Structure formats: C-alpha cells, structure tokens
Amino acid sequence: MPIEQALQERSGNKCELCGSVDNLSVYEVPPVAEPNSDKSILVCDTCNTQINSNDNYNMTHWRCLNDSMWSPVPAVQVMAYRMLKRLNSESWAQDLLDMIYLEDDVRAWGDSGFGDAPEDEEPTLDNNKATLAAGDNVVLIKDLVVKGANFTAKRGTPVRNISLTSNPLHIEGRVNGTRIVIISDYVKKM
C-alpha cells in the first residue's frame, strides 16, 4: 500500500497535527533512512509550511498541539514535541512540554537532529560535575531567593524535567509553579 494511502486511512484523511482536511501531503519525519508510513505523517499546507520555516509561526494555529501531542502515533508525537520545543518561549507551549509524555525511544527520535549540542559546546554540569540533559530531574542544594516572584526556593526542592539554555552555566525549571532560571552549580542531579 502506498505511504499516502496508509496515512489517509490512519488519520481519517485529516492533518495529523491540526485536523485540517484541506491540501494534505506526506511529511517524512527526519531522520528517515527508508520512507514508510511509520516515519511519516499527513499534514496540511499550513503545518507543512511552518514546520519547514524557522520563524513567523502562527501561534494560534499551533495550539492544536494540545491535542495532537497525545496521539498514539510516534511520528505525530515526535513532530508535536519538536514544534513545542521550537515554540517554548510561549508559556502555553512550555506548559505542554512539561506535560508531554514520550517513551524513551520516541524522545530520542524527537531530540535527534533537533536541538543537539555541537560537539565543541561546553556541557551543563551540576554541583557534582555530572552532565545535565534536557528532561533531567534535579534537587536544589541551597535556598534561592526568586526575584520578582516573592518566594524562596528551599534547599531540597525537586525540579523536574529541566530545560537547558544557551548558557551552559544555567538551566530552567519550574519551582512552585513558576518557571525560573537556576545556576547549574546550585543543583544536584537526582
């Protein structure tokens, strides 16, 4: 069975990201060694154009990821995850990233070729010099006064599903429902 026909049957002839029924085409989710329906999704022109763009995202359109990130199809999960990572400067997208659940192999696929650090880039290290990665869980090793949020993050507070920043000395995480930047020397990997 041709890939497009298999995707049409799987999706009910709708875009697997936003649900649109207009101008659908096959999108191969990279990296793809051999094209097949398990490594492809059916997308509309709007999704396809914005997936292949590096800016000018229609934020209202991408709120559809709230539904598609729960798809049972790994290729759809990967594209929802990748788009949420691109849009993570938006609070709603970061909230969805904090909620998304991916099996280890699906997360590895989602991270492969997307947001990987170059070989010569300095790694982010915790207080014990353990390398930190996006999605790791850490514990604060000292009390931190959170400026602008009027609270102190206490020593021993867990910070789950951290994000890395462009600065290897900082991480981002949620403490008391507030997303904050934390100096990586002030945390210990769990």
PDB file of N, CA and C in Angstrom, residues 1-14 16 24-27 35-38 40-43:
ATOM      1  N   MET A   1       0.850  -1.170   0.000  1.00  0.00           N
ATOM      2  CA  MET A   1       0.000   0.000   0.000  1.00  0.00           C
ATOM      3  C   MET A   1       0.905   1.245   0.000  1.00  0.00           C
ATOM      4  N   PRO A   2       0.615   2.211  -0.880  1.00  0.00           N
ATOM      5  CA  PRO A   2       1.400   3.439  -0.915  1.00  0.00           C
ATOM      6  C   PRO A   2       1.335   4.185   0.434  1.00  0.00           C
ATOM      7  N   ILE A   3       2.410   4.921   0.751  1.00  0.00           N
ATOM      8  CA  ILE A   3       2.506   5.627   2.034  1.00  0.00           C
ATOM      9  C   ILE A   3       1.340   6.587   2.225  1.00  0.00           C
ATOM     10  N   GLU A   4       1.029   7.381   1.186  1.00  0.00           N
ATOM     11  CA  GLU A   4      -0.039   8.377   1.324  1.00  0.00           C
ATOM     12  C   GLU A   4      -1.383   7.709   1.632  1.00  0.00           C
ATOM     13  N   GLN A   5      -1.665   6.624   0.986  1.00  0.00           N
ATOM     14  CA  GLN A   5      -2.934   5.920   1.235  1.00  0.00           C
ATOM     15  C   GLN A   5      -2.969   5.380   2.668  1.00  0.00           C
ATOM     16  N   ALA A   6      -1.863   4.820   3.151  1.00  0.00           N
ATOM     17  CA  ALA A   6      -1.801   4.310   4.520  1.00  0.00           C
ATOM     18  C   ALA A   6      -2.019   5.443   5.527  1.00  0.00           C
ATOM     19  N   LEU A   7      -1.427   6.617   5.249  1.00  0.00           N
ATOM     20  CA  LEU A   7      -1.589   7.763   6.152  1.00  0.00           C
ATOM     21  C   LEU A   7      -3.017   8.308   6.118  1.00  0.00           C
ATOM     22  N   GLN A   8      -3.634   8.302   4.953  1.00  0.00           N
ATOM     23  CA  GLN A   8      -5.022   8.760   4.847  1.00  0.00           C
ATOM     24  C   GLN A   8      -5.949   7.866   5.667  1.00  0.00           C
ATOM     25  N   GLU A   9      -5.717   6.552   5.601  1.00  0.00           N
ATOM     26  CA  GLU A   9      -6.530   5.624   6.388  1.00  0.00           C
ATOM     27  C   GLU A   9      -6.284   5.819   7.885  1.00  0.00           C
ATOM     28  N   ARG A  10      -5.011   5.964   8.276  1.00  0.00           N
ATOM     29  CA  ARG A  10      -4.666   6.126   9.689  1.00  0.00           C
ATOM     30  C   ARG A  10      -5.250   7.415  10.270  1.00  0.00           C
ATOM     31  N   SER A  11      -5.224   8.497   9.489  1.00  0.00           N
ATOM     32  CA  SER A  11      -5.634   9.810  10.011  1.00  0.00           C
ATOM     33  C   SER A  11      -7.099  10.147   9.749  1.00  0.00           C
ATOM     34  N   GLY A  12      -7.797   9.327   8.996  1.00  0.00           N
ATOM     35  CA  GLY A  12      -9.163   9.673   8.619  1.00  0.00           C
ATOM     36  C   GLY A  12      -9.189  10.817   7.621  1.00  0.00           C
ATOM     37  N   ASN A  13      -8.125  10.924   6.818  1.00  0.00           N
ATOM     38  CA  ASN A  13      -7.981  11.961   5.797  1.00  0.00           C
ATOM     39  C   ASN A  13      -7.956  13.373   6.392  1.00  0.00           C
ATOM     40  N   LYS A  14      -7.261  13.525   7.543  1.00  0.00           N
ATOM     41  CA  LYS A  14      -7.113  14.824   8.208  1.00  0.00           C
ATOM     42  C   LYS A  14      -5.642  15.053   8.531  1.00  0.00           C
ATOM     43  N   GLU A  16      -2.635  15.341  10.686  1.00  0.00           N
ATOM     44  CA  GLU A  16      -2.432  14.660  11.963  1.00  0.00           C
ATOM     45  C   GLU A  16      -1.965  15.608  13.068  1.00  0.00           C
ATOM     46  N   LEU A  24      -3.708  18.264   1.831  1.00  0.00           N
ATOM     47  CA  LEU A  24      -2.897  17.362   2.640  1.00  0.00           C
ATOM     48  C   LEU A  24      -1.747  16.773   1.839  1.00  0.00           C
ATOM     49  N   SER A  25      -0.617  16.570   2.515  1.00  0.00           N
ATOM     50  CA  SER A  25       0.543  15.954   1.867  1.00  0.00           C
ATOM     51  C   SER A  25       1.315  15.140   2.902  1.00  0.00           C
ATOM     52  N   VAL A  26       2.195  14.279   2.405  1.00  0.00           N
ATOM     53  CA  VAL A  26       3.006  13.432   3.267  1.00  0.00           C
ATOM     54  C   VAL A  26       4.230  14.229   3.728  1.00  0.00           C
ATOM     55  N   TYR A  27       4.524  14.161   5.024  1.00  0.00           N
ATOM     56  CA  TYR A  27       5.741  14.764   5.579  1.00  0.00           C
ATOM     57  C   TYR A  27       6.529  13.653   6.257  1.00  0.00           C
ATOM     58  N   PRO A  35      11.746   5.654   3.507  1.00  0.00           N
ATOM     59  CA  PRO A  35      10.404   6.196   3.702  1.00  0.00           C
ATOM     60  C   PRO A  35       9.381   5.092   3.968  1.00  0.00           C
ATOM     61  N   ASN A  36       8.575   5.280   5.000  1.00  0.00           N
ATOM     62  CA  ASN A  36       7.455   4.383   5.264  1.00  0.00           C
ATOM     63  C   ASN A  36       6.433   5.131   6.106  1.00  0.00           C
ATOM     64  N   SER A  37       5.260   4.567   6.268  1.00  0.00           N
ATOM     65  CA  SER A  37       4.175   5.268   6.962  1.00  0.00           C
ATOM     66  C   SER A  37       4.450   5.441   8.456  1.00  0.00           C
ATOM     67  N   ASP A  38       5.307   4.598   9.036  1.00  0.00           N
ATOM     68  CA  ASP A  38       5.619   4.738  10.453  1.00  0.00           C
ATOM     69  C   ASP A  38       6.525   5.939  10.730  1.00  0.00           C
ATOM     70  N   SER A  40       6.329   8.790   8.831  1.00  0.00           N
ATOM     71  CA  SER A  40       5.717   9.902   8.114  1.00  0.00           C
ATOM     72  C   SER A  40       4.399  10.283   8.759  1.00  0.00           C
ATOM     73  N   ILE A  41       3.976  11.521   8.482  1.00  0.00           N
ATOM     74  CA  ILE A  41       2.660  11.983   8.937  1.00  0.00           C
ATOM     75  C   ILE A  41       1.973  12.703   7.785  1.00  0.00           C
ATOM     76  N   LEU A  42       0.669  12.824   7.869  1.00  0.00           N
ATOM     77  CA  LEU A  42      -0.114  13.556   6.882  1.00  0.00           C
ATOM     78  C   LEU A  42      -0.361  14.952   7.443  1.00  0.00           C
ATOM     79  N   VAL A  43       0.077  16.000   6.715  1.00  0.00           N
ATOM     80  CA  VAL A  43      -0.053  17.379   7.198  1.00  0.00           C
ATOM     81  C   VAL A  43      -0.703  18.268   6.151  1.00  0.00           C
TER      82      VAL A  43
END
